[in-house]
Amino acid sequence: MKGFTTKGNAPMAPADTLAPTLVLSHARKSFGAVRALVDGRITLEPGEAHALVGENGAGKSTLVNILAGVHQPDGGTLTVDGQDVTFGGPAAAREAGVSIIYQEPTLFPDLTVAENVFMGRQPMRSGRRIDRGRMNDEARAIFNRLGVALDPRRVARGLSVADQQLVEIAKALSLSAKVLVMDEPTAALTGVEVQRLFDVMTTLRRDGAAVMFISHRLEEVFASCQRVTVMRDGQFVSTAAIEDTDVDTIIRQMVGRDLDSLFPKTATTPGDPVLEVENLGHEGVFDDVSFTVRQGEIVALAGLVGAGRSEVARAIFGIDPRSRGVVRVSGKPLPAGRPLAAMAAGVALVPEDRRQQGLVMDMGIDQNFALASLRALRRGGLMRRSSEQRLAKEWADKLQVKFGRLRNPASTLSGGNQQKVVLGKWLARNPSLLIIDEPTRGIDVGTKSEVHRIIDGLVQDGMAVLMISSELPEVLGMADRVVVLHEGRVAGNFARDEADETTIMRAATGQSGKKVA
Amino acid sequence: MTSTTTAPKTPVPALAGATSTGRLDALLRAREIGIALAIVVVIAITTLKNSHFLDADSVQQILNGGALIGLMAVGETLVIVTRNVDLSIGSTLGLSAYVVGDLFAHNAIDVWMGFVVAIVIGAVIGLINGLVTVLFRVPSLVVTLAMLYVIRGVDGIIVNGRQIGASDVPGSFTAIGYKTVLGIPWLFILVAVVVIIAGYAMRTFRSSRELYAIGSSPQAAMLAGIPAARRVMTAFVISGALAGLAGALFLAQYAQVNNNSGLGYELTVIAAVVVGGVAIFGGSGTVFGAALGALLLNTINLALVAARISASWNQAIAGALLLAAIAFDRWLSLRVTRKLRNTEGAHRDI
Amino acid sequence: GCSSQSTGNGGSTASGGATGSATNSGGTVKKGLTVYFIPKDTQNPYEVLADKGGQKALQELGGKVVVSSGTADTAAAQIPSVQAAIQAKADAIVIAANDPKALCPSLNQAAKAGIKILSFDSDISCGNSPQHLFINQADTKTIGTSEVDMLAKQLNSTGQIAILSAAQSATNQNAWIGYMKQQLKKYPKMQLVTTVYGNDDPATSLNVLKGLISAYPNLKGIISPTTVGISTAAQYLSTHKNVKIALTGLGLPSQMRAYVKDGTVQNFALWDPSKLGYLAGYAASALASGTATMDTGASFKAGTLGSYKVLAPAAGTGPSVVLGPPTVFDKSNIDKFNF
Amino acid sequence: MTSDVQAAPTGRPGGMARATSWRDAIRWEGGLLIVLIAVIIFGSTQSSTFLSQSTVFYAGINTGFIALMALPMTFIVMTGEIDLSVASMLGLAGSLMGFLWHHGWGIWPAMIAALVIGALGGALNGVLVAYTALPSIAVTIGTLTLFRGGAQILLGPLTVPGVGDQQFPGGLTKIGTESIPGGALSYSTLIFIVLAIIAGIVLHATPFGRSLHAIGLQPEAASFSGIRVPWVKFWLFVASGVICAFAGILLTLQNASVSYTAGTGLELNVVAIVLFGGVSIFGGRGTIFGVLLAIVIFGALQMILTQTHVEAEKQQVITGLLLLISVIVANGGQLVARARARLTALRGS
Ligand SMILES: Nc1ncnc2c1ncn2[C@@H]1O[C@H](COP(=O)(O)OP(=O)(O)OP(=O)(O)O)[C@@H](O)[C@H]1O
Ligand SMILES: Nc1ncnc2c1ncn2[C@@H]1O[C@H](COP(=O)(O)OP(=O)(O)OP(=O)(O)O)[C@@H](O)[C@H]1O
Ligand SMILES: [Mg+2]
Ligand SMILES: [Mg+2]
């Protein structure tokens, strides 16, 4: 878990003595029939870190987009420093001193990291020419402040999601804005980086800036923020000082009911091996990876970001090639590099990047549900629209997906609901082995426990699950067995009762006395 | 997941860059060097077969021949970098060349005005391309393909079966097409100046970097508040203007224009740009690379004849070499990417 | 498009074909005839002149000319025009074929619909179907041999020479080049090193010319039997005086005037395209009216050009009428021509 | 992992993200239908011969082989790629057939060889595009030159049948002059219609067609769904090669002859038809029906304009403007919507 050092810092400046930096009230926004924001409200005081929490689809990102000038609200008012303002576009918002870190990284892959940070605001020298040297130095300085050693001169293409997020943060910091809005900046970060981000937030607040922080990890909220605003179904629910509230209250306000246990692990007795991986290797990425997943068992693949977990999953499924080793599913060896063969053998892979890999964003929700089951929906060689609809309806109901209309494009769904569609698309194939990469990244607590319940149910019905997660509590809560990867090699293989935070962490950072079962 | 306490807390000082990026930069630059090298190889092989290929005259021809395509490649690069494409440049060249020639034939303008008129014609066409693309958010390939037909048709209506010949054009104008200073052709100098200015500008000014940004990620460009519409429009206007200028230079170089002048140049220019290492889907590539690409294609064409290869084989060999050049560039950029990947790990702090 | 042409010097004296004796079938040419002129493309300067000649002829005869073709020099672009002529029940088609054979099926249909088929500038090669009359600008053999003779005179019959042609598939150029090669046998010291193709595009022509010059440093002469090729080469040679190469071929006087005057080109040939069109217009009308046939020796009146006789089919070609010998242009006469 | 930083597909220049809704398609095809009706009404008032059987036959002769090339092009553009080598492949296949005929091969072996060269050429495109991930626009500009060059090597100045050669069999070349028995359609039209129906079913009603949409919209997500993206692209290019070769055979028979320049420059016409038919150049969107309408409109327009003696250059202007106006009208609504949104935003504040 994140090793937070601070808890509930006191506000830097007394909230009641200063005029608020930014006030948004009664903001409304609809997309066609979808009322994304019904009554959005938030008040940001100078020097405070203000958390905004809510379920997936509660309208948080929509609110952010309004503050960013990306969306024009259908109604409501926005004041900055007491002045009524309208943001015609992102540039206007930036000029007004509002700086945004968007939920999804928005980098220019072909440009250098420094250019990404300073695009449109590059330091200049005589003749309105860009001063590259200074630009690189300034970027380096910001990264030093964040404690990362990204080379400002490398191109952004190929950066890991975490590094991309760091560049986004650097971009926002470089603006020295009055208001810094961060939409789930920590979703892809490791504990150290999160900690550094919080340190930077503290510095910013000390300088009088207001920080708005969105996260589904409530512990982060309690570690770094002074006030918290809760939203539900596009509506403002409450704002409270952090010391006047607690996790249960917030969750109740978010979900509108009490939640049961977060990780509803039911004990099962594992059956026959479904997946057997032996000495799997691929040049320069991972090597000598062996483990087994049995019927009715959840095996978690743990490790630091970049340890090669996703690569292993993709190699098993056949998206990536592999140069060594054997993969057997239900006893039969899988050919390398052939996802179709893996699917036929009953393997399903829910990939980690739902926007690029999981969904065809511009296709209908229904068509996305059907995309992995096309052959099954075929009658006499032709696709049946009606059976496709039926399949989509069935799984949208089962997973309680919140959507406008089933034929709307998947891009209109909130992140969590998108994740459910990806899950549904694979569950519709009734797989015997489900590989889920980061099943709950960017998913709210309510949905998260639903996803966990779904997985748990599947396992009880005899499915084998290989789960990759960067969240230790999830790993510890859900897994029957934890396989830890370190730099592409198995650094530990623990049964449920052997695994705890420290053993896993030690293995993941490569310091363990190896215990490979 | 989540490293914790164990990670070294001290920020790694700004070390890594120096060495690894130095090499990287070199590699990236190698894309241009690679093309230059290819030109040298083609020349060398041809010279082995025919020692006169390197005579002063012949070198002038090599430099001059690629000039027009190179000039248009500069404009096309600007457009392609923004993830658009301009297919109308060949038609634009034809129209501007004819109109200027016609004005000369009627003694309506002097030499300098000839350039101005050519550039203005091109710029106006570029403006139309840009406006329609940006305003209606129509793919530029469709817009400029349509404009290709429209301009070629309008050109035909204006030309109406006439043509411009050497006696219609002032001698001082055609002189630009063949006169040299210190053995270097004027035409080449002129185009080289445009290339150098454009190449420098594309590295150095905010607005030009924004062109790359737009092509690299339109979404992110929007969020960064980049006035994409204006920038894309500017790229089209410049591309049109350069195609118009190329029209004037066409007239100067060949001293003859009919309605077919410039027919099919658009694909040659795009080929040059792609060979020059400009990503066809935007975001990366340099003006220098594109210009070198044009020079390479032209050198190949010259070399095939100079090496006494039978006329029937010219096209096929040119096509094969084009494919080879594209594949080579791909191989090179893959190597760069792999290098990037390998160096990346070093920068992470855990 | 290419091609070349020459002023059949008017009147009656044309070479092989024209005869003084007007003839026969007694009848007069019908009024109100419609003749479709189908040039290689609607913009080919040479053929635009020819079409105007045709228009003039039909005007004199009280009929009308429809000019129809595509913008590109392809058979595919000409076929719709043939079809339109059939549908419009035209009386005759005069076509400059972009492809010797691809138009045959369409023209056959036209002939079956009772339309008289004539070709000019570039002949079709359809065997006997359809029956058609080729209005030849000048005797094919004469063009080929005279080009070689002209160059031989300039070069003292010695040295390497090359041909800069239009497209490799261009029919009339290929026919002329065939005769050039034959004629070259008479000049054993003149050696044809290669034929290059500029596709009638100035840029391509210039490129192959440059390649040619560096490939054959001892090159002494170039024949370019196409207007674009010769003017491109002339422009290059006039601006690179250090390259000493004699140039001749087929060119438009208006385009070549400057080069003849500055001495780059001594002489070249062509015929008057408008007269070619004019002759074609009369021939078409005569055929359509039944006042002439395609039989060898049949004759007809061609307005101010006088009277012409149909020549016997030669190897691989059908009956033809020859406008006259090409005019050779040089310093002494070039100012008299303005096409 | 580390998905590459990639531009969101919704941010493509020109194309705002649109849902693949039937309504969109219907709007576009509806528009084309109206244009077609307008063209027919215009034609019948301007030209007395327009509404005749011969017009239908001739239009088929003139556009049939272009229409054939438009079918694989539609599929390829659907996947976000493009094939600019189609017309050169037509020329190469026709030339090979002619070359072999000239050298005494039988007509059927010559045709089969032409189809084989089509498959091989397509496979070359396919390998380069699908398996080495080179941009198809660049690759096919290269093969455009290569294939045409190959045709030139085969035939050079020769037009087949050359002097002394057999004519192509009359039973086959009659497709250039005779319509199918009992109708006005040309054989090329009939073949096209059959293939278009098959293409329509494949594209719109089979899993394969659905995967083409997915590949065009988001190739990575498609491959994560078990769609063999490179495999599909490879075979599409092979199919394109074969069908273009077939078009080359058809054109050769129709003209009863072939030279190496056959079909020169038609690639952009084919692209224009496909785009006019409403297929998105970015892939993922479009219908065969739209392409069909576009073909009929272009074919009819060419007939009318030629029949009414409109000069070829004006025909070009009209063609270009039609393409331009169609996309503007189709996207004009967006412009209005954006302007309105901006206005309300201003008023709202
Ligand atoms: N462009 C759009 N078109 C249609 N509906 C949209 C659009 N953007 C968002 N929505 C809808 O608006 C609602 C709010 O979405 P939003 O992205 O603001 O949620 P969120 O609170 O950020 O969720 P998450 O925590 O999953 O990121 C969702 O139901 C979503 O489907
Ligand atoms: N696009 C990329 N650019 C650079 N390196 C990459 C990229 N993709 C993978 N790698 C490298 O491959 C290895 C495994 O990366 P990967 O991110 O898949 O691991 P992971 O354990 O799945 O982490 P995550 O939690 O991010 O999913 C790392 O060394 C990483 O640096
Ligand atoms: Mg969100
Ligand atoms: Mg991963």
mmCIF file of N, CA and C in Angstrom, chain D residues 88-168:
data_model
loop_
_atom_site.group_PDB
_atom_site.id
_atom_site.type_symbol
_atom_site.label_atom_id
_atom_site.label_comp_id
_atom_site.label_asym_id
_atom_site.label_seq_id
_atom_site.Cartn_x
_atom_site.Cartn_y
_atom_site.Cartn_z
ATOM 1 N N SER D 88 -2.599 0.447 -61.667
ATOM 2 C CA SER D 88 -1.377 -0.129 -62.215
ATOM 3 C C SER D 88 -1.476 -1.650 -62.250
ATOM 4 N N MET D 89 -2.123 -2.207 -61.243
ATOM 5 C CA MET D 89 -2.302 -3.657 -61.235
ATOM 6 C C MET D 89 -3.192 -4.076 -62.393
ATOM 7 N N LEU D 90 -4.236 -3.273 -62.636
ATOM 8 C CA LEU D 90 -5.085 -3.540 -63.796
ATOM 9 C C LEU D 90 -4.216 -3.577 -65.061
ATOM 10 N N GLY D 91 -3.349 -2.579 -65.205
ATOM 11 C CA GLY D 91 -2.500 -2.503 -66.383
ATOM 12 C C GLY D 91 -1.520 -3.665 -66.456
ATOM 13 N N LEU D 92 -0.961 -4.031 -65.300
ATOM 14 C CA LEU D 92 0.025 -5.115 -65.282
ATOM 15 C C LEU D 92 -0.624 -6.437 -65.659
ATOM 16 N N ALA D 93 -1.777 -6.712 -65.076
ATOM 17 C CA ALA D 93 -2.447 -7.988 -65.341
ATOM 18 C C ALA D 93 -2.867 -8.061 -66.805
ATOM 19 N N GLY D 94 -3.440 -6.970 -67.308
ATOM 20 C CA GLY D 94 -3.829 -6.944 -68.715
ATOM 21 C C GLY D 94 -2.612 -7.148 -69.603
ATOM 22 N N SER D 95 -1.523 -6.499 -69.238
ATOM 23 C CA SER D 95 -0.320 -6.598 -70.059
ATOM 24 C C SER D 95 0.244 -8.012 -70.054
ATOM 25 N N LEU D 96 0.202 -8.641 -68.866
ATOM 26 C CA LEU D 96 0.720 -10.007 -68.802
ATOM 27 C C LEU D 96 -0.121 -10.929 -69.677
ATOM 28 N N MET D 97 -1.424 -10.737 -69.568
ATOM 29 C CA MET D 97 -2.313 -11.549 -70.395
ATOM 30 C C MET D 97 -1.984 -11.323 -71.874
ATOM 31 N N GLY D 98 -1.805 -10.071 -72.252
ATOM 32 C CA GLY D 98 -1.476 -9.745 -73.634
ATOM 33 C C GLY D 98 -0.130 -10.332 -74.041
ATOM 34 N N PHE D 99 0.828 -10.200 -73.138
ATOM 35 C CA PHE D 99 2.176 -10.690 -73.400
ATOM 36 C C PHE D 99 2.149 -12.198 -73.691
ATOM 37 N N LEU D 100 1.430 -12.915 -72.840
ATOM 38 C CA LEU D 100 1.390 -14.369 -73.003
ATOM 39 C C LEU D 100 0.633 -14.752 -74.276
ATOM 40 N N TRP D 101 -0.427 -14.023 -74.548
ATOM 41 C CA TRP D 101 -1.195 -14.257 -75.771
ATOM 42 C C TRP D 101 -0.293 -14.040 -76.987
ATOM 43 N N HIS D 102 0.473 -12.961 -76.907
ATOM 44 C CA HIS D 102 1.405 -12.630 -77.980
ATOM 45 C C HIS D 102 2.401 -13.769 -78.182
ATOM 46 N N HIS D 103 2.752 -14.421 -77.085
ATOM 47 C CA HIS D 103 3.702 -15.517 -77.185
ATOM 48 C C HIS D 103 3.016 -16.860 -77.318
ATOM 49 N N GLY D 104 1.796 -16.827 -77.746
ATOM 50 C CA GLY D 104 1.144 -18.047 -78.151
ATOM 51 C C GLY D 104 0.446 -18.847 -77.064
ATOM 52 N N TRP D 105 0.299 -18.280 -75.878
ATOM 53 C CA TRP D 105 -0.445 -19.010 -74.853
ATOM 54 C C TRP D 105 -1.924 -19.038 -75.214
ATOM 55 N N GLY D 106 -2.627 -19.986 -74.643
ATOM 56 C CA GLY D 106 -4.078 -20.019 -74.788
ATOM 57 C C GLY D 106 -4.697 -18.910 -73.951
ATOM 58 N N ILE D 107 -5.943 -18.596 -74.260
ATOM 59 C CA ILE D 107 -6.566 -17.473 -73.574
ATOM 60 C C ILE D 107 -6.791 -17.778 -72.093
ATOM 61 N N TRP D 108 -7.196 -19.023 -71.803
ATOM 62 C CA TRP D 108 -7.495 -19.325 -70.394
ATOM 63 C C TRP D 108 -6.239 -19.363 -69.544
ATOM 64 N N PRO D 109 -5.186 -20.051 -70.001
ATOM 65 C CA PRO D 109 -3.948 -19.978 -69.204
ATOM 66 C C PRO D 109 -3.465 -18.538 -69.037
ATOM 67 N N ALA D 110 -3.599 -17.730 -70.087
ATOM 68 C CA ALA D 110 -3.151 -16.342 -69.978
ATOM 69 C C ALA D 110 -3.949 -15.599 -68.918
ATOM 70 N N MET D 111 -5.260 -15.848 -68.899
ATOM 71 C CA MET D 111 -6.098 -15.172 -67.901
ATOM 72 C C MET D 111 -5.739 -15.617 -66.498
ATOM 73 N N ILE D 112 -5.518 -16.926 -66.366
ATOM 74 C CA ILE D 112 -5.183 -17.420 -65.025
ATOM 75 C C ILE D 112 -3.855 -16.811 -64.574
ATOM 76 N N ALA D 113 -2.909 -16.726 -65.504
ATOM 77 C CA ALA D 113 -1.632 -16.108 -65.147
ATOM 78 C C ALA D 113 -1.845 -14.660 -64.703
ATOM 79 N N ALA D 114 -2.751 -13.957 -65.381
ATOM 80 C CA ALA D 114 -3.024 -12.572 -65.010
ATOM 81 C C ALA D 114 -3.576 -12.503 -63.592
ATOM 82 N N LEU D 115 -4.486 -13.437 -63.279
ATOM 83 C CA LEU D 115 -5.040 -13.435 -61.915
ATOM 84 C C LEU D 115 -3.948 -13.762 -60.901
ATOM 85 N N VAL D 116 -3.049 -14.666 -61.289
ATOM 86 C CA VAL D 116 -1.972 -15.028 -60.366
ATOM 87 C C VAL D 116 -1.070 -13.826 -60.108
ATOM 88 N N ILE D 117 -0.760 -13.082 -61.170
ATOM 89 C CA ILE D 117 0.101 -11.909 -60.940
ATOM 90 C C ILE D 117 -0.639 -10.905 -60.047
ATOM 91 N N GLY D 118 -1.975 -10.852 -60.209
ATOM 92 C CA GLY D 118 -2.770 -9.990 -59.328
ATOM 93 C C GLY D 118 -2.609 -10.406 -57.878
ATOM 94 N N ALA D 119 -2.701 -11.712 -57.654
ATOM 95 C CA ALA D 119 -2.564 -12.209 -56.284
ATOM 96 C C ALA D 119 -1.167 -11.929 -55.744
ATOM 97 N N LEU D 120 -0.169 -12.126 -56.595
ATOM 98 C CA LEU D 120 1.208 -11.904 -56.131
ATOM 99 C C LEU D 120 1.458 -10.432 -55.829
ATOM 100 N N GLY D 121 1.013 -9.575 -56.732
ATOM 101 C CA GLY D 121 1.179 -8.134 -56.506
ATOM 102 C C GLY D 121 0.447 -7.707 -55.247
ATOM 103 N N GLY D 122 -0.782 -8.206 -55.096
ATOM 104 C CA GLY D 122 -1.540 -7.894 -53.890
ATOM 105 C C GLY D 122 -0.816 -8.391 -52.655
ATOM 106 N N ALA D 123 -0.218 -9.582 -52.777
ATOM 107 C CA ALA D 123 0.496 -10.138 -51.634
ATOM 108 C C ALA D 123 1.705 -9.279 -51.275
ATOM 109 N N LEU D 124 2.349 -8.731 -52.294
ATOM 110 C CA LEU D 124 3.481 -7.843 -52.016
ATOM 111 C C LEU D 124 3.007 -6.627 -51.219
ATOM 112 N N ASN D 125 1.940 -5.988 -51.715
ATOM 113 C CA ASN D 125 1.353 -4.885 -50.946
ATOM 114 C C ASN D 125 1.000 -5.345 -49.539
ATOM 115 N N GLY D 126 0.349 -6.502 -49.481
ATOM 116 C CA GLY D 126 -0.149 -7.007 -48.209
ATOM 117 C C GLY D 126 0.970 -7.260 -47.215
ATOM 118 N N VAL D 127 2.024 -7.892 -47.671
ATOM 119 C CA VAL D 127 3.139 -8.174 -46.764
ATOM 120 C C VAL D 127 3.718 -6.871 -46.231
ATOM 121 N N LEU D 128 3.931 -5.932 -47.138
ATOM 122 C CA LEU D 128 4.570 -4.679 -46.714
ATOM 123 C C LEU D 128 3.664 -3.894 -45.770
ATOM 124 N N VAL D 129 2.374 -3.887 -46.054
ATOM 125 C CA VAL D 129 1.470 -3.090 -45.221
ATOM 126 C C VAL D 129 1.157 -3.814 -43.912
ATOM 127 N N ALA D 130 0.787 -5.107 -44.039
ATOM 128 C CA ALA D 130 0.265 -5.792 -42.865
ATOM 129 C C ALA D 130 1.380 -6.305 -41.953
ATOM 130 N N TYR D 131 2.441 -6.803 -42.534
ATOM 131 C CA TYR D 131 3.423 -7.474 -41.689
ATOM 132 C C TYR D 131 4.669 -6.644 -41.392
ATOM 133 N N THR D 132 4.892 -5.574 -42.154
ATOM 134 C CA THR D 132 5.985 -4.708 -41.733
ATOM 135 C C THR D 132 5.460 -3.351 -41.314
ATOM 136 N N ALA D 133 4.116 -3.216 -41.320
ATOM 137 C CA ALA D 133 3.466 -2.018 -40.800
ATOM 138 C C ALA D 133 3.951 -0.739 -41.477
ATOM 139 N N LEU D 134 4.251 -0.828 -42.761
ATOM 140 C CA LEU D 134 4.557 0.396 -43.500
ATOM 141 C C LEU D 134 3.247 1.069 -43.872
ATOM 142 N N PRO D 135 3.240 2.402 -43.931
ATOM 143 C CA PRO D 135 1.991 3.074 -44.302
ATOM 144 C C PRO D 135 1.572 2.716 -45.729
ATOM 145 N N SER D 136 0.312 2.328 -45.869
ATOM 146 C CA SER D 136 -0.123 1.800 -47.165
ATOM 147 C C SER D 136 -0.063 2.856 -48.252
ATOM 148 N N ILE D 137 -0.267 4.100 -47.896
ATOM 149 C CA ILE D 137 -0.251 5.133 -48.936
ATOM 150 C C ILE D 137 1.138 5.219 -49.554
ATOM 151 N N ALA D 138 2.153 5.051 -48.721
ATOM 152 C CA ALA D 138 3.522 5.093 -49.245
ATOM 153 C C ALA D 138 3.841 3.834 -50.038
ATOM 154 N N VAL D 139 3.502 2.686 -49.458
ATOM 155 C CA VAL D 139 3.795 1.420 -50.130
ATOM 156 C C VAL D 139 3.148 1.383 -51.509
ATOM 157 N N THR D 140 1.882 1.770 -51.556
ATOM 158 C CA THR D 140 1.172 1.581 -52.819
ATOM 159 C C THR D 140 1.503 2.665 -53.840
ATOM 160 N N ILE D 141 2.061 3.780 -53.404
ATOM 161 C CA ILE D 141 2.626 4.700 -54.397
ATOM 162 C C ILE D 141 3.845 4.017 -55.022
ATOM 163 N N GLY D 142 4.596 3.310 -54.208
ATOM 164 C CA GLY D 142 5.742 2.567 -54.730
ATOM 165 C C GLY D 142 5.321 1.469 -55.693
ATOM 166 N N THR D 143 4.334 0.668 -55.291
ATOM 167 C CA THR D 143 3.940 -0.436 -56.172
ATOM 168 C C THR D 143 3.183 0.081 -57.392
ATOM 169 N N LEU D 144 2.551 1.248 -57.248
ATOM 170 C CA LEU D 144 1.942 1.881 -58.426
ATOM 171 C C LEU D 144 2.986 2.025 -59.525
ATOM 172 N N THR D 145 4.135 2.543 -59.153
ATOM 173 C CA THR D 145 5.217 2.716 -60.125
ATOM 174 C C THR D 145 5.776 1.364 -60.560
ATOM 175 N N LEU D 146 5.947 0.488 -59.590
ATOM 176 C CA LEU D 146 6.540 -0.824 -59.888
ATOM 177 C C LEU D 146 5.670 -1.627 -60.852
ATOM 178 N N PHE D 147 4.386 -1.700 -60.568
ATOM 179 C CA PHE D 147 3.492 -2.511 -61.412
ATOM 180 C C PHE D 147 3.418 -1.928 -62.827
ATOM 181 N N ARG D 148 3.299 -0.609 -62.894
ATOM 182 C CA ARG D 148 3.218 -0.008 -64.219
ATOM 183 C C ARG D 148 4.525 -0.268 -64.961
ATOM 184 N N GLY D 149 5.619 -0.178 -64.216
ATOM 185 C CA GLY D 149 6.913 -0.474 -64.822
ATOM 186 C C GLY D 149 6.975 -1.911 -65.323
ATOM 187 N N GLY D 150 6.408 -2.830 -64.542
ATOM 188 C CA GLY D 150 6.371 -4.219 -64.959
ATOM 189 C C GLY D 150 5.603 -4.382 -66.255
ATOM 190 N N ALA D 151 4.468 -3.684 -66.343
ATOM 191 C CA ALA D 151 3.665 -3.738 -67.566
ATOM 192 C C ALA D 151 4.482 -3.228 -68.745
ATOM 193 N N GLN D 152 5.246 -2.183 -68.489
ATOM 194 C CA GLN D 152 6.044 -1.593 -69.567
ATOM 195 C C GLN D 152 7.155 -2.547 -70.008
ATOM 196 N N ILE D 153 7.736 -3.248 -69.025
ATOM 197 C CA ILE D 153 8.768 -4.226 -69.393
ATOM 198 C C ILE D 153 8.158 -5.304 -70.292
ATOM 199 N N LEU D 154 6.944 -5.737 -69.932
ATOM 200 C CA LEU D 154 6.316 -6.817 -70.692
ATOM 201 C C LEU D 154 5.982 -6.387 -72.118
ATOM 202 N N LEU D 155 5.341 -5.248 -72.256
ATOM 203 C CA LEU D 155 4.823 -4.891 -73.570
ATOM 204 C C LEU D 155 5.622 -3.812 -74.285
ATOM 205 N N GLY D 156 6.212 -2.889 -73.516
ATOM 206 C CA GLY D 156 6.929 -1.800 -74.187
ATOM 207 C C GLY D 156 6.031 -1.135 -75.214
ATOM 208 N N PRO D 157 6.524 -0.959 -76.436
ATOM 209 C CA PRO D 157 5.722 -0.267 -77.437
ATOM 210 C C PRO D 157 4.633 -1.150 -78.057
ATOM 211 N N LEU D 158 4.604 -2.395 -77.667
ATOM 212 C CA LEU D 158 3.697 -3.331 -78.314
ATOM 213 C C LEU D 158 2.249 -3.165 -77.844
ATOM 214 N N THR D 159 1.334 -3.154 -78.802
ATOM 215 C CA THR D 159 -0.067 -3.292 -78.441
ATOM 216 C C THR D 159 -0.503 -4.674 -78.902
ATOM 217 N N VAL D 160 -1.077 -5.425 -77.984
ATOM 218 C CA VAL D 160 -1.477 -6.802 -78.313
ATOM 219 C C VAL D 160 -2.969 -6.797 -78.621
ATOM 220 N N PRO D 161 -3.427 -7.484 -79.632
ATOM 221 C CA PRO D 161 -2.656 -8.321 -80.531
ATOM 222 C C PRO D 161 -1.804 -7.502 -81.495
ATOM 223 N N GLY D 162 -0.541 -7.855 -81.594
ATOM 224 C CA GLY D 162 0.359 -7.151 -82.489
ATOM 225 C C GLY D 162 0.226 -7.678 -83.903
ATOM 226 N N VAL D 163 1.059 -7.146 -84.762
ATOM 227 C CA VAL D 163 1.012 -7.580 -86.149
ATOM 228 C C VAL D 163 1.265 -9.091 -86.210
ATOM 229 N N GLY D 164 0.369 -9.806 -86.879
ATOM 230 C CA GLY D 164 0.560 -11.235 -87.027
ATOM 231 C C GLY D 164 0.011 -12.064 -85.882
ATOM 232 N N ASP D 165 -0.431 -11.400 -84.797
ATOM 233 C CA ASP D 165 -1.020 -12.166 -83.694
ATOM 234 C C ASP D 165 -2.455 -12.543 -84.026
ATOM 235 N N GLN D 166 -2.907 -13.607 -83.370
ATOM 236 C CA GLN D 166 -4.331 -13.924 -83.361
ATOM 237 C C GLN D 166 -5.097 -12.807 -82.663
ATOM 238 N N GLN D 167 -6.312 -12.546 -83.092
ATOM 239 C CA GLN D 167 -7.185 -11.691 -82.293
ATOM 240 C C GLN D 167 -7.573 -12.468 -81.032
ATOM 241 N N PHE D 168 -7.951 -11.722 -79.985
ATOM 242 C CA PHE D 168 -8.510 -12.419 -78.825
ATOM 243 C C PHE D 168 -9.803 -13.094 -79.265
#
